[in-house]
Amino acid sequence: MNMIVDYLKGLGYSVDVDFYGYINTWGKWYAGKVKEFHSYKQYNGTKQITRERYTLGMAKKGCEDWANKLLSEKVTISTDSQEEVDEILERNNFWLNGNQLVEETFALGTGAFVEYKAGDFPVIDYIIAPMIFPLRWKKGEIIDCAFASVLETGTQKQFYINIHVKEGSKYRIENKIIIANNDGTFKEGELPKNVMPTLYSDVKLFQIIKPNLVNNIELGCPMGISVFANAIDEMKTIDLIYDSYRNEFSLGKKRIFVKSGALNVNLESGDAVPVFDENDVEFYALPDEDGTEMIKESKFDIRAEQHDTGLQTNLNLFGKKIGFGDNGYKWEKGQVKTATETISDNSEMFRNIQKHEVILEPALIGLVDAIMYLRTGKIYTGNTSINFDDSIIEDMAEVKRQALIEYNAGLIDKVEYMVRVYKLNENEALKKIEEMEQRKPKEVTYEV
């Protein structure tokens, strides 16, 4: 990354690199193991040994769940040129790559769709935070930006750099190749024959996405923050409890205290060697004292219930911090599960999903405008809408309550009530009402 920053600065651009240290930290938590936390020392009575702390990997779990709620196969893009757009998205494997980009974006804070033309066909690149370099922005919106990707060629590392600069109503796009030298320096390389060094576009050919959260780490920075940026303490506590839980079962069978005199003697060399492996924490060496046992065994009960309670409490805190509400996760039968009731009843999650869609929706519409411009060479004037299928996470208790109030007040009829509450279309609702009427007991009349 330093090489890319130096290159951009050499071109006269100003790049703030301080924030990328946070991105690096979030990347470690997303990967699952953070050396500074998950690797630790433990004293066994004779020496410090290195231990590895277990992890539940909640950083990745949280980002996966957000991606599946925001950009899954249930999301649809509707536009006037539907067949063309669907073809381009399918050839770019958009629904898979887009879902993965949202997951990585929520982990690292920022992501981008970048469009270009390969031959006669639009191509979508999916760029993550470490390779996004804002050059100019206003009120949080990135106006000019550079994007980089790594090209491995033999023993030399090459970077493809794509720079978008707005000039009036158009965008100037510069394509660069830089090659890393063995001494840490770099040089410009030749672009492929089909790639122009500079071109112009009437539309923006990149869209920035990020969690809709205020960057409280560096106010004014246009880069987003990880969805778990303010939940690292909760993740540490979760892993501390989980590690203790695992070790409880590992060490709960017995603990053996051994006097340092309990040694075997190597008959050939005369050296004294421990009868236990010094890396085995089941054994703990004690100093020699007269009147004490050479080997003493200790047992204790496994505190499963206390660990279960502690894990659930901190999973609640973590779920709250990343926007899923108080009961976003459940610790059940030794594994973390996404609580199913949050899908319909957790209005806090519903509000946060809609909040994140505020950023994702215009980005997807901008992506359609970009790929259609690349396809036709003209500014796309078709209508585009995004259906995030929020019905799967609506607060149904509130929907039912409001529908009943309006029905009793005569503001809606039975058909509209069925459509809202049971998610039927109008014909299905009419059929349902007809069936209900037919099942009603018929009134019996008597002639006098």
XYZ file of C-alpha atoms in Angstrom:
448
model
C 0.000 0.000 0.000
C 2.847 2.408 0.812
C 4.122 2.032 -2.738
C 0.734 3.039 -4.170
C 0.474 6.015 -1.813
C 3.964 7.195 -2.764
C 3.097 6.876 -6.437
C -0.130 8.892 -6.048
C 1.702 11.561 -4.074
C 4.283 11.701 -6.863
C 1.439 12.516 -9.247
C 0.489 15.440 -7.019
C -2.445 13.870 -5.175
C -2.903 14.162 -1.424
C -3.551 10.843 0.316
C -4.231 10.408 4.046
C -2.655 7.116 5.153
C -3.232 7.233 8.919
C -6.698 5.706 8.722
C -5.451 2.531 7.021
C -3.988 1.316 10.323
C -7.547 0.875 11.606
C -8.493 -0.996 8.432
C -5.577 -3.346 9.086
C -6.821 -3.993 12.645
C -10.358 -4.724 11.449
C -8.914 -7.077 8.844
C -7.191 -9.096 11.582
C -10.414 -9.497 13.536
C -12.284 -10.419 10.355
C -9.654 -13.076 9.616
C -10.388 -14.576 13.036
C -7.078 -14.425 14.901
C -5.419 -11.287 16.245
C -1.881 -12.128 17.355
C -1.778 -9.342 19.943
C -4.839 -10.819 21.681
C -5.263 -14.487 20.766
C -1.624 -15.414 21.408
C -0.640 -15.206 25.093
C 1.765 -16.607 27.693
C 0.905 -18.936 30.559
C 3.174 -19.958 33.444
C 3.306 -23.696 34.199
C 5.412 -23.466 37.356
C 8.771 -23.650 35.591
C 8.516 -21.391 32.539
C 6.219 -19.232 30.380
C 4.687 -21.185 27.531
C 2.891 -19.774 24.480
C -0.821 -20.474 24.285
C -3.381 -19.832 21.534
C -6.780 -18.492 22.550
C -9.885 -20.018 20.982
C -12.241 -17.709 19.068
C -15.879 -17.773 18.000
C -15.050 -15.584 14.970
C -17.914 -13.168 15.606
C -16.416 -10.452 13.376
C -16.874 -12.582 10.254
C -20.191 -13.970 11.473
C -21.634 -10.472 11.924
C -20.454 -9.312 8.490
C -21.808 -12.442 6.789
C -25.204 -11.882 8.362
C -25.298 -8.233 7.296
C -24.377 -9.148 3.704
C -27.120 -11.780 3.576
C -29.686 -9.289 4.828
C -28.681 -6.497 2.444
C -27.658 -8.083 -0.868
C -28.920 -11.643 -1.208
C -30.589 -13.434 -4.097
C -33.928 -12.052 -2.839
C -32.923 -8.516 -3.820
C -34.098 -7.542 -7.286
C -33.036 -4.734 -9.631
C -35.850 -3.558 -11.881
C -35.122 -1.301 -14.851
C -36.447 -0.441 -18.292
C -33.642 -2.376 -20.034
C -34.127 -5.465 -17.892
C -32.761 -8.130 -20.231
C -29.550 -6.230 -20.981
C -28.904 -5.406 -17.335
C -29.603 -8.989 -16.237
C -27.197 -10.296 -18.874
C -24.402 -7.957 -17.758
C -24.933 -8.755 -14.075
C -24.992 -12.494 -14.763
C -21.797 -12.417 -16.821
C -20.127 -10.478 -13.993
C -21.383 -13.036 -11.433
C -22.789 -10.008 -9.637
C -24.999 -11.593 -7.003
C -22.164 -13.727 -5.634
C -19.433 -11.090 -5.931
C -21.736 -8.312 -4.753
C -22.714 -10.247 -1.632
C -19.059 -10.913 -0.865
C -18.186 -7.242 -1.385
C -20.887 -6.150 1.078
C -19.515 -8.642 3.624
C -15.961 -7.331 3.167
C -17.232 -3.744 3.216
C -18.942 -4.238 6.561
C -15.710 -5.787 7.860
C -13.264 -3.168 6.561
C -15.526 -0.126 6.412
C -15.507 0.740 2.700
C -16.016 -0.983 -0.642
C -16.536 0.045 -4.250
C -18.028 -1.125 -7.518
C -15.813 0.069 -10.386
C -16.949 -0.363 -13.980
C -14.919 -0.449 -17.178
C -15.198 -1.837 -20.676
C -13.385 -4.975 -21.813
C -13.814 -5.229 -25.561
C -17.475 -4.460 -26.113
C -18.745 -5.633 -22.761
C -19.031 -3.866 -19.374
C -17.047 -5.380 -16.517
C -17.548 -4.774 -12.792
C -14.607 -4.734 -10.364
C -15.192 -5.246 -6.648
C -12.663 -3.218 -4.637
C -12.144 -3.384 -0.857
C -10.962 -0.699 1.564
C -7.152 -1.232 1.515
C -7.179 -0.547 -2.238
C -9.436 2.540 -2.156
C -7.731 5.956 -1.971
C -10.002 9.027 -1.785
C -8.402 12.030 -3.472
C -11.155 14.631 -3.048
C -14.433 14.631 -1.173
C -17.189 16.918 0.023
C -19.434 16.320 3.038
C -18.416 12.675 3.146
C -19.050 12.027 -0.554
C -15.954 10.864 -2.436
C -15.681 12.834 -5.681
C -12.224 11.864 -6.962
C -10.773 8.475 -6.114
C -7.996 6.051 -7.017
C -8.445 2.273 -6.974
C -5.735 -0.365 -7.064
C -5.523 -4.097 -7.636
C -2.598 -6.494 -7.479
C -1.312 -8.233 -10.600
C 1.096 -11.081 -9.891
C 3.540 -11.609 -12.736
C 6.446 -13.954 -12.104
C 8.697 -12.726 -9.299
C 7.628 -9.090 -9.608
C 4.520 -7.605 -8.064
C 2.542 -5.267 -10.278
C -0.276 -2.909 -9.363
C -2.996 -1.713 -11.699
C -4.098 1.779 -10.648
C -7.329 3.351 -11.857
C -7.766 7.086 -11.109
C -11.136 8.860 -11.480
C -11.110 12.668 -11.408
C -14.206 14.804 -11.991
C -13.654 17.701 -14.403
C -16.788 19.773 -14.868
C -19.593 17.412 -15.832
C -17.253 14.643 -17.017
C -14.850 12.222 -15.402
C -11.250 11.830 -16.530
C -10.053 8.265 -15.970
C -6.349 7.437 -15.903
C -5.007 3.895 -16.068
C -1.553 3.131 -14.701
C 0.666 0.118 -14.101
C 3.457 0.250 -11.520
C 5.998 -2.501 -10.949
C 7.743 -3.166 -7.640
C 11.540 -3.374 -7.788
C 13.507 -5.705 -5.509
C 14.998 -2.737 -3.622
C 11.577 -1.420 -2.548
C 11.338 1.215 -5.280
C 8.929 1.066 -8.195
C 8.641 2.042 -11.826
C 5.824 2.575 -14.302
C 4.979 -0.353 -16.541
C 3.295 -0.613 -19.932
C -0.462 -0.946 -20.105
C -2.024 -3.809 -22.071
C -2.628 -2.882 -25.711
C -6.408 -2.739 -25.283
C -6.243 -0.360 -22.286
C -6.088 3.373 -22.972
C -3.953 5.482 -20.601
C -6.629 8.213 -20.408
C -10.303 8.290 -21.282
C -13.366 10.370 -20.410
C -16.819 9.394 -19.215
C -20.109 11.276 -19.060
C -21.122 9.289 -15.976
C -19.452 8.201 -12.767
C -17.916 4.767 -13.225
C -17.523 3.932 -9.543
C -19.855 3.692 -6.568
C -18.689 3.755 -2.953
C -20.545 1.650 -0.390
C -20.050 1.565 3.378
C -22.033 0.896 6.537
C -24.275 3.865 7.274
C -22.396 4.689 10.483
C -20.691 7.914 11.522
C -16.914 7.573 11.378
C -16.236 8.387 15.030
C -12.585 7.349 14.710
C -11.571 10.133 12.319
C -14.253 12.771 11.954
C -14.385 14.214 8.463
C -12.735 11.171 6.873
C -14.774 9.968 3.859
C -13.918 6.329 4.522
C -16.446 4.237 6.433
C -15.848 2.264 9.612
C -16.256 -1.456 10.199
C -19.646 -2.497 11.538
C -17.757 -3.989 14.501
C -15.336 -1.061 14.954
C -16.991 -0.161 18.260
C -17.577 -3.762 19.333
C -13.997 -5.022 19.641
C -14.145 -5.069 23.448
C -17.262 -7.246 23.238
C -15.512 -9.626 20.800
C -12.549 -9.873 23.166
C -14.835 -10.740 26.067
C -16.695 -13.327 23.976
C -13.420 -15.015 23.017
C -12.123 -14.881 26.609
C -15.251 -16.665 27.829
C -15.241 -19.137 24.931
C -11.541 -19.897 25.498
C -12.237 -20.422 29.201
C -15.160 -22.685 28.302
C -13.030 -24.830 26.003
C -10.225 -25.004 28.547
C -12.753 -25.862 31.242
C -13.473 -29.101 29.442
C -9.808 -29.619 28.580
C -8.567 -29.083 32.144
C -11.714 -29.955 34.060
C -10.913 -33.659 34.271
C -7.987 -33.163 36.569
C -5.110 -30.883 37.526
C -1.866 -32.541 38.629
C 0.574 -30.752 40.933
C 4.068 -32.257 40.812
C 7.034 -31.572 43.098
C 10.129 -30.602 41.186
C 11.861 -33.634 42.710
C 9.613 -35.941 40.762
C 12.167 -36.495 38.027
C 13.465 -39.291 35.901
C 17.208 -39.623 35.627
C 18.849 -40.378 32.309
C 21.195 -43.262 33.210
C 23.627 -42.454 30.404
C 24.084 -38.721 30.981
C 22.921 -38.426 34.573
C 20.711 -35.473 33.598
C 17.417 -34.982 35.391
C 14.400 -34.596 33.110
C 10.745 -33.872 34.069
C 8.350 -36.791 33.959
C 5.829 -34.491 32.267
C 5.892 -32.423 29.118
C 6.704 -28.818 30.065
C 4.218 -27.617 27.458
C 1.354 -29.564 29.046
C -0.570 -27.199 31.329
C -2.379 -30.077 33.061
C 0.798 -30.345 35.151
C 2.083 -27.644 37.466
C 5.507 -27.855 39.111
C 5.776 -27.087 42.835
C 8.943 -26.513 44.901
C 10.256 -29.431 47.003
C 8.997 -29.366 50.576
C 9.308 -32.055 53.239
C 6.106 -33.734 54.251
C 4.267 -33.010 50.995
C 3.143 -35.519 48.402
C 5.303 -35.909 45.303
C 2.234 -35.916 43.055
C -1.193 -34.576 43.982
C -4.305 -34.655 41.841
C -7.012 -31.995 41.869
C -10.455 -32.134 40.259
C -13.205 -29.546 39.911
C -16.679 -29.290 38.442
C -17.118 -27.794 34.972
C -18.929 -24.450 35.184
C -21.001 -24.922 32.042
C -24.006 -22.895 33.149
C -21.933 -19.874 34.158
C -20.112 -19.910 30.819
C -23.383 -20.270 28.885
C -24.807 -17.249 30.699
C -21.649 -15.200 30.188
C -21.516 -16.004 26.473
C -25.179 -15.151 25.940
C -24.830 -11.853 27.813
C -21.897 -10.750 25.688
C -23.444 -12.014 22.455
C -26.393 -9.761 23.295
C -24.015 -6.828 23.757
C -22.203 -7.615 20.506
C -25.457 -7.973 18.544
C -26.616 -4.630 19.909
C -23.352 -2.918 18.964
C -23.409 -4.115 15.341
C -27.067 -3.213 14.857
C -28.962 -6.494 15.323
C -30.608 -5.523 18.595
C -30.501 -7.132 22.028
C -31.299 -10.682 20.908
C -29.528 -10.932 17.567
C -27.550 -14.044 18.519
C -28.203 -17.097 20.625
C -25.685 -19.444 22.250
C -27.397 -22.790 21.796
C -26.013 -26.330 22.058
C -22.425 -25.210 21.767
C -22.779 -22.932 18.769
C -23.832 -19.406 17.833
C -27.119 -19.117 15.997
C -28.815 -16.103 14.488
C -31.988 -15.686 16.515
C -34.931 -16.381 14.218
C -37.306 -14.066 16.059
C -35.213 -11.064 15.042
C -36.348 -11.549 11.436
C -39.936 -10.595 12.204
C -40.060 -8.945 15.596
C -36.871 -6.965 16.065
C -37.796 -3.480 14.919
C -34.318 -2.180 15.799
C -32.793 -4.520 13.226
C -35.444 -3.447 10.723
C -34.577 0.227 11.189
C -30.856 -0.476 10.842
C -31.349 -2.510 7.665
C -33.306 0.355 6.124
C -30.606 2.751 7.333
C -27.852 0.815 5.505
C -30.033 0.566 2.383
C -29.936 4.382 2.174
C -26.315 4.078 0.982
C -26.599 0.787 -0.911
C -29.648 1.703 -3.013
C -28.178 4.721 -4.901
C -24.947 2.766 -5.380
C -26.826 -0.048 -7.149
C -28.777 2.442 -9.275
C -25.496 4.170 -10.153
C -24.018 0.789 -11.108
C -26.898 0.214 -13.562
C -26.380 3.692 -15.063
C -22.660 2.953 -15.455
C -22.934 -0.454 -17.109
C -25.648 0.783 -19.499
C -23.496 3.788 -20.426
C -20.587 1.449 -21.174
C -22.906 -0.814 -23.164
C -24.552 1.888 -25.300
C -22.186 4.869 -25.123
C -25.122 7.037 -24.061
C -26.333 8.341 -20.708
C -28.968 5.897 -19.471
C -32.376 7.526 -18.980
C -34.324 4.420 -17.979
C -36.045 4.102 -14.637
C -34.321 1.823 -12.111
C -35.614 0.660 -8.736
C -34.216 -1.676 -6.079
C -36.430 -4.089 -4.179
C -34.611 -5.152 -1.015
C -37.514 -7.451 -0.036
C -37.798 -5.922 3.405
C -40.954 -7.973 3.935
C -38.807 -10.780 5.328
C -37.672 -8.610 8.206
C -40.665 -6.356 8.799
C -41.860 -5.870 12.360
C -44.956 -8.002 11.787
C -46.392 -7.295 15.218
C -46.524 -3.598 14.321
C -47.853 -4.336 10.805
C -50.712 -6.427 12.227
C -51.527 -3.846 14.891
C -51.671 -0.965 12.401
C -53.687 -2.977 9.860
C -56.243 -3.954 12.517
C -56.640 -0.344 13.647
C -57.240 0.820 10.077
C -59.631 -2.072 9.369
C -61.716 -1.373 12.474
C -61.792 2.321 11.554
C -63.084 1.476 8.076
C -59.991 2.865 6.348
C -59.155 -0.456 4.647
C -61.263 -3.468 3.684
C -60.689 -7.195 4.247
C -58.726 -7.537 1.021
C -56.204 -4.839 1.951
C -55.929 -6.334 5.452
C -55.059 -9.754 3.982
C -52.543 -8.221 1.600
C -50.688 -6.415 4.395
C -50.796 -9.042 7.113
C -50.552 -12.293 5.146
C -48.561 -10.980 2.164
C -51.132 -12.204 -0.365
C -51.805 -10.557 -3.689
C -55.278 -9.173 -4.328
C -56.626 -12.282 -6.089
C -55.287 -14.554 -3.358
C -56.862 -12.324 -0.715
C -60.270 -12.414 -2.443
C -60.104 -16.201 -2.692
C -59.141 -16.487 0.976
C -62.057 -14.288 2.051
C -64.455 -16.295 -0.130
C -63.278 -19.557 1.449
C -63.718 -18.103 4.916
C -67.270 -17.009 4.091
C -68.101 -20.475 2.796
C -66.905 -22.091 6.026
C -69.152 -19.932 8.185
C -72.189 -21.781 9.602
C -75.330 -21.022 7.602
C -78.210 -19.407 9.398
C -81.227 -21.647 9.825
C -84.622 -20.012 9.362
C -87.929 -21.481 10.453
C -91.267 -20.831 8.860
C -94.084 -19.953 11.246
